[in-house]
């Protein structure tokens, strides 16, 4: 059941420290190496490039994951499953289907196409024995526990965490792979992630933020690098459960078109979690000049006070992990906004938890 929570979504958001501990449990050794029992050393010796296929929230996790693979020197792309094309698949392709349910028709059909074209395949999924898990050559479980709310929350965090582990394992097998320079720090911080998430959950002011901007008519989300998939995910979650107009952009793209949409009736959630904060600041300032309210997600409130109307604080951590903390703040903003609007949060109109048609 939902326990003390009004909705499964809020319960699942609050479960994230535990579900992540589960995802990571036993998979990182004391000396900072990754141990995935599914994949003994050498499993991927023949692989030359990696492609992710996924839909919706899982696609955003896949984009984040592809960036993490690139950090370890691996050629990786992420494609929306319904747009997948096998033209560049060879027998050295590793195709990774990311799907919480393991039953999404678009994803399964892309997975089959990849197999037919000769790729080796992995399903990264939450559901043991799901179609994706059965059909792919290998299954890697995210171990997030059952997710009831239609809006994917804790499974996004567990997907991304799992893909960062997989990135490290692949970097050991693939010829072009190299360990991250900051390997030790990265894995130490990854293991601290559940603790940081609890800190966000305990201190978040997202409810007040939701209330403050209820009368706006457009909600934009911007970020760069791994904040970009989080911006897409923030906007998807927001539109899915509030039914308000929301869009996510790469920060740098704002000036290439979307800025025309920005008015005093807009809010721009801007992420400042990585090393490119100075550039995002300029983008946010442009929106601020057009009268939009800026909500900055940052570990350093002092650096944004000149243009940010509101701050959502996250603990300081490794930039590749900070996107996940920002995402939790955005999940909470979407939840509380939808709750204030009295939406049917766990079962938004027109949507299904598992989309079994193409
Ligand atoms: O089960 P899957 O991860 O394959 O589902 C893919 C999408 O339908 C799903 O992530 C959807 O976008 C979410 N419910 C959005 O919150």
XYZ file of C-alpha atoms and ligand atoms in Angstrom:
374
model
C 0.000 0.000 0.000
C 0.818 3.673 0.029
C 1.470 3.714 3.770
C 1.523 7.238 5.151
C 1.654 8.828 1.704
C -1.280 10.264 -0.273
C 0.061 8.866 -3.514
C 2.318 6.093 -4.707
C 4.352 8.694 -6.550
C 5.295 10.475 -3.329
C 6.015 7.157 -1.643
C 8.257 6.124 -4.513
C 10.072 9.469 -4.571
C 10.728 9.032 -0.865
C 11.917 5.462 -1.317
C 14.812 6.499 -3.504
C 17.577 6.288 -0.926
C 16.589 2.678 -0.207
C 15.993 1.650 -3.788
C 19.358 3.102 -4.798
C 21.138 1.305 -1.991
C 19.571 -1.832 -3.383
C 20.700 -1.013 -6.910
C 24.286 -0.447 -5.813
C 24.435 -3.103 -3.072
C 27.337 -5.523 -3.512
C 28.174 -4.115 -6.930
C 31.086 -1.866 -5.915
C 34.099 -3.463 -4.266
C 36.082 -1.935 -1.392
C 38.826 -0.823 -3.738
C 36.370 1.017 -5.993
C 35.990 -1.604 -8.711
C 32.626 -2.580 -10.196
C 31.497 -6.153 -9.771
C 28.505 -7.109 -11.893
C 28.060 -10.852 -11.490
C 26.027 -10.911 -14.706
C 29.094 -9.844 -16.670
C 32.407 -11.587 -15.938
C 35.516 -9.934 -17.400
C 35.731 -10.466 -21.121
C 31.963 -10.650 -21.737
C 32.155 -7.664 -24.083
C 35.603 -8.138 -25.592
C 34.266 -8.029 -29.148
C 32.153 -4.907 -28.722
C 33.188 -1.832 -30.643
C 30.334 0.596 -29.945
C 27.247 0.809 -27.790
C 23.750 2.026 -28.634
C 20.922 2.548 -26.170
C 17.267 2.241 -27.118
C 14.437 3.325 -24.828
C 11.270 5.421 -24.491
C 10.117 8.241 -22.231
C 11.813 8.431 -18.866
C 13.931 5.406 -19.708
C 15.186 7.264 -22.781
C 16.302 10.120 -20.544
C 18.138 7.637 -18.323
C 19.696 6.147 -21.460
C 20.903 9.588 -22.596
C 22.458 10.130 -19.184
C 23.967 6.641 -19.401
C 25.418 7.255 -22.877
C 27.210 10.315 -21.509
C 28.616 8.197 -18.693
C 29.929 5.654 -21.211
C 31.542 8.467 -23.179
C 33.321 9.524 -19.980
C 35.067 6.151 -20.110
C 36.084 6.561 -23.732
C 33.348 4.399 -25.236
C 31.456 5.352 -28.389
C 27.826 5.397 -27.286
C 24.545 6.821 -28.561
C 20.980 6.865 -27.235
C 18.007 6.609 -29.585
C 14.283 6.791 -28.978
C 13.151 3.208 -29.562
C 10.380 4.116 -31.999
C 12.978 5.974 -34.125
C 15.502 3.164 -34.082
C 17.229 2.201 -37.313
C 19.648 -0.693 -37.745
C 21.618 0.844 -40.630
C 24.846 1.105 -38.611
C 24.532 -2.159 -36.655
C 27.356 -4.690 -37.062
C 28.198 -7.836 -35.136
C 30.392 -5.625 -32.928
C 27.412 -3.523 -31.843
C 26.143 -3.805 -28.293
C 22.504 -2.694 -28.129
C 21.196 -1.926 -24.655
C 17.432 -1.697 -24.179
C 16.559 0.364 -21.096
C 13.020 -0.396 -19.955
C 11.587 -0.339 -16.459
C 8.710 -2.672 -17.244
C 10.528 -4.739 -19.823
C 7.267 -4.789 -21.798
C 7.254 -1.532 -23.795
C 6.280 -2.462 -27.358
C 8.438 0.178 -29.074
C 11.477 -0.942 -27.108
C 10.908 -4.664 -27.615
C 10.460 -4.171 -31.313
C 13.719 -2.184 -31.571
C 15.467 -4.867 -29.510
C 14.295 -7.553 -31.951
C 15.433 -5.474 -34.916
C 18.892 -5.097 -33.342
C 19.116 -8.835 -32.795
C 18.059 -9.575 -36.359
C 20.781 -7.201 -37.562
C 23.402 -9.140 -35.602
C 23.922 -6.995 -32.496
C 24.639 -8.426 -29.066
C 21.920 -7.242 -26.679
C 21.407 -6.380 -23.023
C 18.133 -5.528 -21.279
C 18.473 -3.121 -18.356
C 15.170 -3.583 -16.582
C 13.374 -3.621 -13.254
C 11.171 -6.620 -13.882
C 12.650 -10.093 -13.551
C 11.443 -12.403 -16.304
C 9.968 -9.551 -18.376
C 9.888 -9.844 -22.173
C 13.008 -7.686 -22.564
C 14.869 -9.741 -19.962
C 13.905 -12.990 -21.681
C 14.603 -11.890 -25.233
C 17.915 -10.059 -24.813
C 21.200 -11.978 -24.686
C 21.831 -10.630 -21.178
C 19.689 -9.037 -18.465
C 20.925 -6.502 -15.933
C 18.439 -5.669 -13.181
C 18.113 -2.214 -11.678
C 16.650 -3.690 -8.444
C 14.459 -0.660 -7.631
C 11.492 -2.696 -6.359
C 7.953 -2.432 -7.768
C 6.870 0.977 -9.068
C 3.095 1.562 -9.038
C 2.763 5.244 -9.983
C 2.515 5.764 -13.737
C 5.138 8.501 -13.418
C 8.544 6.845 -13.261
C 10.597 8.246 -10.368
C 12.763 5.896 -8.338
C 13.373 3.730 -11.379
C 15.003 6.645 -13.237
C 17.556 7.040 -10.446
C 18.238 3.318 -10.351
C 18.532 3.108 -14.132
C 21.128 5.868 -14.227
C 23.067 4.376 -11.311
C 23.056 0.973 -13.005
C 24.279 2.469 -16.274
C 27.187 4.209 -14.530
C 28.235 0.813 -13.142
C 27.861 -0.757 -16.555
C 29.975 2.029 -18.073
C 32.824 1.094 -15.786
C 32.518 -2.613 -16.577
C 32.408 -1.965 -20.312
C 35.474 0.269 -20.106
C 37.419 -2.752 -18.832
C 36.427 -4.956 -21.772
C 36.300 -2.569 -24.714
C 39.538 -1.713 -26.460
C 38.807 2.002 -26.518
C 37.706 1.988 -22.849
C 39.669 3.852 -20.191
C 38.945 4.195 -16.486
C 37.747 7.650 -15.465
C 40.544 9.822 -14.190
C 38.511 10.524 -11.078
C 37.404 6.943 -10.604
C 37.927 6.792 -6.861
C 36.104 10.009 -6.110
C 33.286 9.115 -8.477
C 32.565 5.746 -6.865
C 32.917 7.099 -3.357
C 30.333 9.740 -4.194
C 28.093 7.223 -5.962
C 27.963 5.268 -2.730
C 27.084 8.439 -0.825
C 24.207 9.122 -3.190
C 21.474 7.533 -1.009
C 22.560 9.767 1.869
C 22.477 12.890 -0.318
C 19.047 11.954 -1.614
C 17.768 11.691 1.937
C 19.162 15.139 2.603
C 17.275 16.521 -0.411
C 14.063 14.796 0.681
C 14.356 16.154 4.214
C 15.162 19.744 3.290
C 13.388 20.345 -0.035
C 11.310 23.498 -0.398
C 9.687 22.134 -3.571
C 6.149 22.432 -2.193
C 6.534 26.180 -1.670
C 8.114 26.496 -5.110
C 5.158 24.695 -6.695
C 2.746 27.000 -4.921
C 4.637 30.157 -5.826
C 4.415 29.487 -9.568
C 0.931 27.995 -9.859
C -0.373 30.891 -11.971
C 2.310 30.614 -14.666
C 1.417 29.231 -18.085
C 4.712 27.672 -19.207
C 7.340 25.728 -17.323
C 10.763 25.341 -18.921
C 13.639 23.200 -17.763
C 17.207 23.828 -18.903
C 20.586 22.220 -18.259
C 23.763 21.111 -19.993
C 25.739 17.905 -20.038
C 24.020 15.414 -17.725
C 21.606 18.143 -16.668
C 20.218 18.021 -20.203
C 18.552 14.593 -19.860
C 17.411 15.749 -16.424
C 15.858 18.867 -17.998
C 13.986 16.628 -20.461
C 12.920 14.373 -17.613
C 11.866 17.302 -15.409
C 9.627 18.604 -18.191
C 8.163 15.188 -19.005
C 7.265 14.569 -15.374
C 5.790 18.044 -15.032
C 3.526 17.848 -18.099
C 2.563 14.239 -17.405
C 1.095 14.851 -13.963
C 0.212 18.576 -13.858
C -1.195 18.828 -17.433
C 0.536 22.209 -17.691
C 2.727 23.223 -20.618
C 6.302 22.159 -19.907
C 9.375 21.757 -22.105
C 12.954 20.736 -21.516
C 15.884 22.159 -23.473
C 19.633 22.018 -23.576
C 20.609 25.363 -21.998
C 22.572 26.406 -25.055
C 19.561 25.835 -27.334
C 17.360 28.383 -25.600
C 18.719 31.220 -27.737
C 18.262 29.183 -30.941
C 14.464 29.377 -30.833
C 12.720 28.554 -27.570
C 13.567 31.961 -26.095
C 10.734 33.349 -28.239
C 8.315 31.497 -25.941
C 9.663 33.072 -22.765
C 7.434 35.737 -21.148
C 6.704 36.951 -17.610
C 4.223 34.051 -17.426
C 7.104 31.545 -17.716
C 9.245 29.866 -15.091
C 12.634 28.490 -16.079
C 14.049 25.761 -13.872
C 17.788 26.043 -14.464
C 20.337 23.551 -13.291
C 23.747 24.618 -12.025
C 25.243 21.344 -10.918
C 28.138 20.837 -13.303
C 31.261 22.577 -14.437
C 29.551 24.670 -17.129
C 27.538 26.819 -14.739
C 28.872 30.070 -16.179
C 27.371 29.318 -19.588
C 24.028 28.237 -18.174
C 24.009 31.385 -16.078
C 24.092 33.489 -19.268
C 21.204 31.474 -20.699
C 19.162 31.857 -17.528
C 19.913 35.572 -17.433
C 18.549 35.948 -20.969
C 15.289 34.389 -19.820
C 15.285 36.526 -16.684
C 15.669 39.670 -18.811
C 12.491 38.631 -20.680
C 10.625 38.628 -17.385
C 10.664 34.905 -16.599
C 11.127 33.727 -13.041
C 14.235 31.608 -12.615
C 14.388 28.669 -10.227
C 18.023 27.652 -9.800
C 18.886 24.110 -8.755
C 22.340 24.409 -7.241
C 24.677 23.583 -4.392
C 25.835 27.193 -4.301
C 23.006 29.670 -3.738
C 25.414 32.626 -3.503
C 26.446 32.216 -7.111
C 22.927 32.649 -8.500
C 21.357 35.313 -6.307
C 21.578 38.064 -8.934
C 19.089 36.450 -11.288
C 17.443 33.535 -9.497
C 14.085 34.205 -7.855
C 14.160 30.910 -5.995
C 16.751 28.272 -5.159
C 16.341 24.530 -4.804
C 19.367 23.387 -2.897
C 21.273 20.153 -3.472
C 24.288 18.824 -1.557
C 27.668 19.287 -3.179
C 28.898 16.154 -4.955
C 30.627 14.866 -8.086
C 29.098 16.660 -11.122
C 28.178 13.378 -12.847
C 26.003 12.465 -9.881
C 24.569 15.896 -9.135
C 22.086 15.554 -12.004
C 20.338 12.801 -10.059
C 19.962 15.049 -7.024
C 18.598 17.865 -9.174
C 16.149 15.373 -10.625
C 14.759 14.518 -7.190
C 14.061 18.213 -6.562
C 12.260 18.425 -9.914
C 10.228 15.290 -9.140
C 9.062 16.951 -5.935
C 8.128 20.201 -7.703
C 6.038 18.246 -10.227
C 4.394 16.223 -7.494
C 3.419 19.169 -5.304
C 2.258 21.269 -8.256
C 0.028 18.415 -9.450
C -1.262 17.894 -5.920
C -2.147 21.583 -5.536
C -3.997 21.349 -8.880
C -5.792 18.267 -7.602
C -4.658 16.030 -10.469
C -4.988 12.257 -10.442
C -1.278 11.881 -9.809
C -0.852 8.109 -9.826
C -2.935 7.592 -12.971
C -2.653 10.630 -15.227
C -5.253 10.895 -17.978
C -4.592 9.114 -21.289
C -1.466 7.311 -20.015
C -0.591 3.764 -19.001
C 2.230 2.407 -16.873
C 3.262 -0.031 -19.521
C 2.696 0.920 -23.145
C 2.209 -2.309 -25.061
C 1.259 -0.820 -28.451
C 3.603 0.747 -31.017
O 8.675 0.522 -18.890
P 9.494 1.470 -19.734
O 10.645 2.028 -18.968
O 9.933 0.892 -21.016
O 8.502 2.665 -20.067
C 8.873 3.668 -20.965
C 7.953 4.867 -20.849
O 6.645 4.547 -21.204
C 7.951 5.438 -19.416
O 9.255 5.729 -18.974
C 7.111 6.718 -19.317
O 7.678 7.740 -20.091
C 7.003 7.133 -17.859
N 5.832 6.550 -17.262
C 6.989 8.603 -17.631
O 6.922 8.907 -16.275
